[in-house]
């Protein structure tokens, strides 16, 4: 199987940045001195997507992600955005299953799997998020919990369909809290996720998937986390809103 695993620095702006500020930051990221061999992905709010895709056209190592997509193809769903609409703009990635959506919008594995299906059928790449809350970590059930999230969301797809998928492991207790999983904690889970994929698909498949760590990744901790064998990069919230911090994270491989 062709090796698709790559280093990825993905920013998730969440519900931040008005139109002008967002495009200014994006222009600055595009113009920054970035490591050539790192794929930079920027998850902007919907309002930026069209301009952001145009702004980054022609750059092989920077792509735009949507932060969400609806789980139906089209129809009477006021205020929603479909996978086909995102694809028609040239959006390449879609973040799916983020813990904030699981918590505040009640997204469950069945819904997440449906969104993944629509993203794939529109030739975009899902960034599938998984991760445990603090109580589960404290009880020592984190590996079982995250393994189940991966199984429930992905196992309905064959290897060929999800060969390009990106997985983001984001312990919920580390998101926006300033508390980061230690590089060892990240490595343990990333390896566990690869084992789950190897058991269902194949060793080669598991080795080919990019797995990102997310949760308070900052300019000063990215390098030691990214250095771990099974960590292929980060999904970065807060620090992706600051030019120098994010560029420094991009350059932390
Ligand atoms: P954070 O967010 O970097 O602000 O912790 C990460 C995420 O939620 O993707």
Short mmCIF file of C-alpha atoms and ligand atoms in Angstrom, two decimals:
data_model
loop_
_atom_site.label_atom_id
_atom_site.label_comp_id
_atom_site.label_asym_id
_atom_site.label_seq_id
_atom_site.Cartn_x
_atom_site.Cartn_y
_atom_site.Cartn_z
CA UNK A 1 0.00 0.00 0.00
CA UNK A 2 1.30 3.45 -0.88
CA UNK A 3 2.54 5.31 2.16
CA UNK A 4 0.38 8.36 2.70
CA UNK A 5 1.42 9.19 6.22
CA UNK A 6 2.68 12.74 6.43
CA UNK A 7 3.45 15.46 8.93
CA UNK A 8 0.45 17.71 9.38
CA UNK A 9 -0.01 20.92 11.35
CA UNK A 10 -3.73 21.61 11.41
CA UNK A 11 -5.26 24.75 12.87
CA UNK A 12 -8.81 24.82 14.15
CA UNK A 13 -9.96 28.40 14.48
CA UNK A 14 -13.29 27.31 16.00
CA UNK A 15 -15.75 30.25 16.28
CA UNK A 16 -13.06 32.92 16.17
CA UNK A 17 -11.95 35.52 13.63
CA UNK A 18 -14.18 37.89 11.72
CA UNK A 19 -13.82 37.95 7.94
CA UNK A 20 -10.99 40.46 7.53
CA UNK A 21 -8.91 39.30 10.49
CA UNK A 22 -9.16 35.69 9.36
CA UNK A 23 -8.01 36.42 5.82
CA UNK A 24 -5.19 38.58 7.10
CA UNK A 25 -3.95 35.78 9.34
CA UNK A 26 -4.25 33.29 6.51
CA UNK A 27 -2.26 35.53 4.16
CA UNK A 28 0.44 35.85 6.78
CA UNK A 29 0.58 32.08 7.24
CA UNK A 30 0.82 31.58 3.48
CA UNK A 31 3.67 34.10 3.28
CA UNK A 32 5.51 32.77 6.33
CA UNK A 33 8.68 30.71 6.26
CA UNK A 34 7.21 27.26 6.67
CA UNK A 35 8.82 23.85 6.55
CA UNK A 36 8.27 22.52 3.02
CA UNK A 37 7.57 18.95 4.05
CA UNK A 38 4.71 19.74 6.43
CA UNK A 39 1.11 19.88 5.28
CA UNK A 40 -0.49 22.91 6.89
CA UNK A 41 -4.26 22.70 7.19
CA UNK A 42 -6.40 25.61 8.34
CA UNK A 43 -9.89 24.93 9.67
CA UNK A 44 -11.69 28.22 9.21
CA UNK A 45 -15.28 29.21 9.94
CA UNK A 46 -17.63 28.72 6.98
CA UNK A 47 -17.57 32.42 6.10
CA UNK A 48 -13.88 32.24 5.16
CA UNK A 49 -13.88 29.04 3.15
CA UNK A 50 -14.36 30.41 -0.35
CA UNK A 51 -11.76 33.16 -0.04
CA UNK A 52 -9.42 30.88 1.90
CA UNK A 53 -9.46 28.19 -0.78
CA UNK A 54 -8.68 30.82 -3.43
CA UNK A 55 -5.93 32.36 -1.36
CA UNK A 56 -4.15 29.04 -0.89
CA UNK A 57 -4.60 27.76 -4.44
CA UNK A 58 -1.27 26.87 -5.99
CA UNK A 59 0.38 26.01 -2.66
CA UNK A 60 0.88 22.27 -2.45
CA UNK A 61 1.54 22.26 1.28
CA UNK A 62 -1.36 24.30 2.61
CA UNK A 63 -5.02 23.28 2.52
CA UNK A 64 -8.31 24.48 3.91
CA UNK A 65 -10.64 22.53 6.19
CA UNK A 66 -14.25 23.07 7.16
CA UNK A 67 -15.00 22.55 10.85
CA UNK A 68 -18.28 20.76 10.31
CA UNK A 69 -20.70 19.45 7.70
CA UNK A 70 -24.32 18.33 7.79
CA UNK A 71 -25.20 14.65 7.76
CA UNK A 72 -27.70 14.80 4.91
CA UNK A 73 -26.91 15.44 1.27
CA UNK A 74 -29.35 18.32 0.73
CA UNK A 75 -32.84 19.47 1.52
CA UNK A 76 -34.87 21.35 4.09
CA UNK A 77 -32.23 21.82 6.79
CA UNK A 78 -32.25 25.53 7.46
CA UNK A 79 -28.85 26.96 8.25
CA UNK A 80 -26.88 23.82 7.44
CA UNK A 81 -24.05 23.26 4.96
CA UNK A 82 -23.68 20.06 2.93
CA UNK A 83 -20.61 18.10 1.90
CA UNK A 84 -21.41 18.78 -1.75
CA UNK A 85 -21.41 22.52 -1.09
CA UNK A 86 -18.02 22.33 0.62
CA UNK A 87 -16.59 20.23 -2.20
CA UNK A 88 -17.91 22.71 -4.77
CA UNK A 89 -15.75 25.40 -3.14
CA UNK A 90 -12.63 23.27 -3.35
CA UNK A 91 -12.43 22.55 0.38
CA UNK A 92 -10.12 19.58 0.94
CA UNK A 93 -10.56 18.53 4.58
CA UNK A 94 -13.47 18.45 7.02
CA UNK A 95 -13.07 18.14 10.79
CA UNK A 96 -15.57 15.58 12.05
CA UNK A 97 -16.44 14.39 15.53
CA UNK A 98 -14.71 17.16 17.46
CA UNK A 99 -15.38 16.78 21.19
CA UNK A 100 -17.09 20.18 21.29
CA UNK A 101 -19.65 18.95 18.77
CA UNK A 102 -20.00 15.61 20.55
CA UNK A 103 -20.69 17.51 23.77
CA UNK A 104 -22.71 20.56 22.70
CA UNK A 105 -24.48 19.14 19.64
CA UNK A 106 -24.84 15.61 20.95
CA UNK A 107 -23.01 14.07 17.99
CA UNK A 108 -22.64 10.32 18.37
CA UNK A 109 -20.68 7.70 16.47
CA UNK A 110 -23.52 6.87 14.08
CA UNK A 111 -23.88 10.50 13.05
CA UNK A 112 -20.12 10.90 12.78
CA UNK A 113 -19.87 7.81 10.55
CA UNK A 114 -22.59 9.24 8.31
CA UNK A 115 -20.71 12.54 7.99
CA UNK A 116 -17.51 10.69 7.16
CA UNK A 117 -19.35 8.81 4.44
CA UNK A 118 -20.61 12.03 2.86
CA UNK A 119 -17.22 13.71 3.06
CA UNK A 120 -15.56 10.71 1.41
CA UNK A 121 -18.16 10.44 -1.31
CA UNK A 122 -17.50 14.08 -2.14
CA UNK A 123 -13.77 13.40 -2.46
CA UNK A 124 -12.75 15.32 0.63
CA UNK A 125 -10.68 14.05 3.55
CA UNK A 126 -12.18 13.66 7.03
CA UNK A 127 -10.12 14.69 10.04
CA UNK A 128 -11.78 12.32 12.47
CA UNK A 129 -11.48 13.38 16.13
CA UNK A 130 -11.59 11.04 19.09
CA UNK A 131 -10.62 11.35 22.74
CA UNK A 132 -11.65 10.66 26.32
CA UNK A 133 -12.95 12.90 29.10
CA UNK A 134 -11.09 13.18 32.40
CA UNK A 135 -13.24 10.68 34.34
CA UNK A 136 -12.52 7.99 31.78
CA UNK A 137 -8.80 8.74 31.89
CA UNK A 138 -8.82 8.66 35.69
CA UNK A 139 -10.61 5.32 35.68
CA UNK A 140 -7.93 3.95 33.36
CA UNK A 141 -10.41 3.24 30.57
CA UNK A 142 -9.03 5.69 28.03
CA UNK A 143 -7.56 3.18 25.57
CA UNK A 144 -10.73 1.08 25.51
CA UNK A 145 -12.88 4.18 25.12
CA UNK A 146 -10.93 5.71 22.24
CA UNK A 147 -10.58 2.32 20.55
CA UNK A 148 -14.36 2.02 20.61
CA UNK A 149 -14.79 5.50 19.16
CA UNK A 150 -12.48 4.55 16.29
CA UNK A 151 -14.27 1.24 15.70
CA UNK A 152 -17.72 2.78 15.75
CA UNK A 153 -16.87 5.60 13.36
CA UNK A 154 -14.53 3.84 10.94
CA UNK A 155 -15.04 0.10 10.87
CA UNK A 156 -18.02 0.35 8.52
CA UNK A 157 -15.64 1.52 5.78
CA UNK A 158 -13.24 -0.62 3.82
CA UNK A 159 -9.54 0.23 3.76
CA UNK A 160 -9.64 1.70 0.27
CA UNK A 161 -12.39 4.18 1.19
CA UNK A 162 -10.59 5.59 4.22
CA UNK A 163 -7.00 5.29 3.04
CA UNK A 164 -6.50 9.08 3.17
CA UNK A 165 -8.34 9.76 6.43
CA UNK A 166 -6.59 11.73 9.16
CA UNK A 167 -7.23 10.84 12.79
CA UNK A 168 -6.87 13.39 15.59
CA UNK A 169 -6.54 12.10 19.13
CA UNK A 170 -7.69 14.88 21.43
CA UNK A 171 -8.06 14.11 25.12
CA UNK A 172 -10.98 16.30 26.15
CA UNK A 173 -9.30 17.24 29.43
CA UNK A 174 -6.46 18.83 27.46
CA UNK A 175 -8.53 20.94 25.07
CA UNK A 176 -8.37 24.65 25.79
CA UNK A 177 -7.28 23.94 29.36
CA UNK A 178 -3.56 24.56 29.06
CA UNK A 179 -3.11 21.00 30.28
CA UNK A 180 -1.34 18.91 27.66
CA UNK A 181 -1.09 15.15 27.53
CA UNK A 182 2.53 14.20 28.07
CA UNK A 183 4.37 13.05 24.95
CA UNK A 184 4.28 9.55 26.47
CA UNK A 185 0.51 9.68 27.00
CA UNK A 186 0.06 10.82 23.40
CA UNK A 187 2.36 8.10 22.08
CA UNK A 188 0.56 5.41 24.09
CA UNK A 189 -2.79 6.31 22.58
CA UNK A 190 -1.51 6.84 19.04
CA UNK A 191 0.08 3.42 19.12
CA UNK A 192 -3.15 1.94 20.50
CA UNK A 193 -5.12 3.52 17.65
CA UNK A 194 -2.67 2.06 15.14
CA UNK A 195 -3.14 -1.37 16.75
CA UNK A 196 -6.92 -1.08 16.36
CA UNK A 197 -6.47 -0.17 12.68
CA UNK A 198 -3.95 -2.96 12.14
CA UNK A 199 -6.32 -5.54 13.62
CA UNK A 200 -9.25 -4.45 11.46
CA UNK A 201 -7.38 -3.62 8.25
CA UNK A 202 -3.65 -4.40 8.05
CA UNK A 203 -0.29 -3.44 9.48
CA UNK A 204 0.51 -1.53 6.29
CA UNK A 205 -2.77 0.35 6.49
CA UNK A 206 -2.22 1.30 10.13
CA UNK A 207 1.27 2.54 9.33
CA UNK A 208 0.02 4.68 6.45
CA UNK A 209 -2.50 6.76 8.44
CA UNK A 210 -1.55 10.18 9.83
CA UNK A 211 -2.54 10.51 13.49
CA UNK A 212 -2.48 13.99 15.03
CA UNK A 213 -2.45 14.96 18.68
CA UNK A 214 -4.69 17.81 19.84
CA UNK A 215 -5.14 19.51 23.19
CA UNK A 216 -3.18 22.60 24.24
CA UNK A 217 -0.47 22.17 21.64
CA UNK A 218 1.70 25.27 21.90
CA UNK A 219 4.88 26.60 20.34
CA UNK A 220 6.86 25.41 23.36
CA UNK A 221 5.56 21.84 23.61
CA UNK A 222 4.95 20.88 19.97
CA UNK A 223 8.45 19.63 19.26
CA UNK A 224 8.56 17.02 22.02
CA UNK A 225 5.05 15.77 21.21
CA UNK A 226 5.69 15.59 17.44
CA UNK A 227 8.95 13.75 18.10
CA UNK A 228 7.06 10.68 19.28
CA UNK A 229 7.09 7.82 16.81
CA UNK A 230 3.36 7.53 16.24
CA UNK A 231 2.52 11.24 16.41
CA UNK A 232 2.34 12.76 12.93
CA UNK A 233 1.45 16.29 13.92
CA UNK A 234 -1.15 18.33 15.74
CA UNK A 235 -4.67 19.70 15.63
CA UNK A 236 -4.22 23.11 17.20
CA UNK A 237 -6.94 25.37 18.57
CA UNK A 238 -5.89 28.44 20.58
CA UNK A 239 -2.33 28.62 19.32
CA UNK A 240 -3.46 28.52 15.68
CA UNK A 241 -4.94 32.00 16.10
CA UNK A 242 -1.53 33.56 16.68
CA UNK A 243 0.72 33.83 13.64
CA UNK A 244 4.11 33.36 15.28
CA UNK A 245 2.95 30.55 17.55
CA UNK A 246 1.32 28.62 14.74
CA UNK A 247 4.22 29.04 12.33
CA UNK A 248 6.56 27.89 15.05
CA UNK A 249 4.35 24.80 15.53
CA UNK A 250 4.43 24.14 11.78
CA UNK A 251 8.20 24.23 12.04
CA UNK A 252 8.37 21.88 15.04
CA UNK A 253 8.84 18.58 13.21
P1 LIG B 1 -6.63 23.76 21.92
O1 LIG B 1 -7.77 23.07 21.01
O2 LIG B 1 -5.35 23.67 21.13
O3 LIG B 1 -7.10 25.17 22.11
O4 LIG B 1 -6.55 22.98 23.17
C1 LIG B 1 -7.51 21.91 20.27
C2 LIG B 1 -8.76 21.48 19.52
O5 LIG B 1 -9.85 21.52 20.11
O6 LIG B 1 -8.71 21.07 18.35
#
